[in-house]
Amino acid sequence: MLGLIISLIIVGLIAGALARLIIPGKQHMSIIATIVLGIIGSFVGGFLGFLIFQHDPMDGFFQPAGIIGSIIGAIIVLFIYTRFAGRRTARN
């Protein structure tokens, strides 16, 4: 169980950092927020992989993805985040 948590944090950090490098612009995020972005991206990637490939239905709808799925999911999450965060800061 501890190994799963540590690997989820490491994959989350890698996926979140790569997503921040790929999405243009400056994102004001701490390292913890980058890890959380990658972890959420991992579950988004797993969800999309399940929807597209219908693979492993016994694991359920929300499942962690591999590193490629995590990066793709983190890019999607960061893109959505920057669109909504940009609107909120533009009003102030």
XYZ file of N, CA and C in Angstrom, residues 58-90:
99
model
N -13.343 -4.585 -14.661
C -13.439 -4.989 -13.255
C -12.805 -3.955 -12.325
N -11.904 -3.100 -12.840
C -11.277 -2.073 -12.017
C -12.179 -0.864 -11.814
N -13.201 -0.734 -12.590
C -14.133 0.371 -12.421
C -13.828 1.541 -13.334
N -14.663 2.555 -13.206
C -14.565 3.729 -14.058
C -13.311 4.540 -13.761
N -13.058 4.835 -12.492
C -11.926 5.671 -12.117
C -10.781 4.787 -11.664
N -9.734 4.769 -12.452
C -8.568 3.971 -12.136
C -7.328 4.762 -12.532
N -6.224 4.578 -11.836
C -5.016 5.302 -12.224
C -4.491 4.808 -13.557
N -3.926 5.722 -14.322
C -3.399 5.382 -15.640
C -1.887 5.232 -15.570
N -1.300 4.799 -16.669
C 0.146 4.765 -16.783
C 0.694 6.166 -16.962
N 1.977 6.271 -17.193
C 2.609 7.581 -17.274
C 2.113 8.387 -18.466
N 1.897 7.748 -19.620
C 1.408 8.474 -20.800
C -0.017 8.977 -20.567
N -0.880 8.110 -20.044
C -2.247 8.523 -19.734
C -2.282 9.600 -18.670
N -1.366 9.528 -17.713
C -1.297 10.539 -16.661
C -0.904 11.895 -17.219
N 0.046 11.898 -18.143
C 0.480 13.158 -18.753
C -0.651 13.763 -19.581
N -1.321 12.939 -20.374
C -2.438 13.430 -21.190
C -3.558 13.960 -20.291
N -3.884 13.215 -19.238
C -4.911 13.677 -18.299
C -4.508 14.958 -17.593
N -3.239 15.082 -17.206
C -2.772 16.298 -16.532
C -2.803 17.492 -17.473
N -2.504 17.275 -18.745
C -2.587 18.364 -19.724
C -4.032 18.842 -19.849
N -4.957 17.910 -19.899
C -6.378 18.273 -19.999
C -6.820 19.040 -18.758
N -6.456 18.542 -17.585
C -6.854 19.200 -16.333
C -6.232 20.587 -16.234
N -4.950 20.716 -16.583
C -4.283 22.017 -16.507
C -4.862 22.991 -17.518
N -5.201 22.511 -18.702
C -5.820 23.374 -19.710
C -7.143 23.933 -19.199
N -7.964 23.073 -18.623
C -9.252 23.519 -18.068
C -9.029 24.474 -16.901
N -8.058 24.157 -16.047
C -7.756 25.010 -14.894
C -7.313 26.405 -15.331
N -6.428 26.483 -16.336
C -5.950 27.793 -16.767
C -7.055 28.615 -17.416
N -7.987 27.948 -18.072
C -9.102 28.694 -18.674
C -10.007 29.300 -17.608
N -10.329 28.538 -16.569
C -11.208 29.050 -15.522
C -10.477 29.979 -14.573
N -9.236 29.720 -14.256
C -8.469 30.592 -13.369
C -8.161 31.910 -14.062
N -7.949 31.882 -15.365
C -7.692 33.109 -16.111
C -8.892 34.033 -16.124
N -10.068 33.478 -16.214
C -11.294 34.287 -16.190
C -11.516 34.908 -14.822
N -11.210 34.148 -13.785
C -11.441 34.644 -12.431
C -10.498 35.804 -12.119
N -9.242 35.707 -12.512
C -8.284 36.773 -12.211
C -8.489 37.986 -13.115
N -9.071 37.803 -14.300
C -9.300 38.927 -15.199
C -10.406 39.831 -14.680
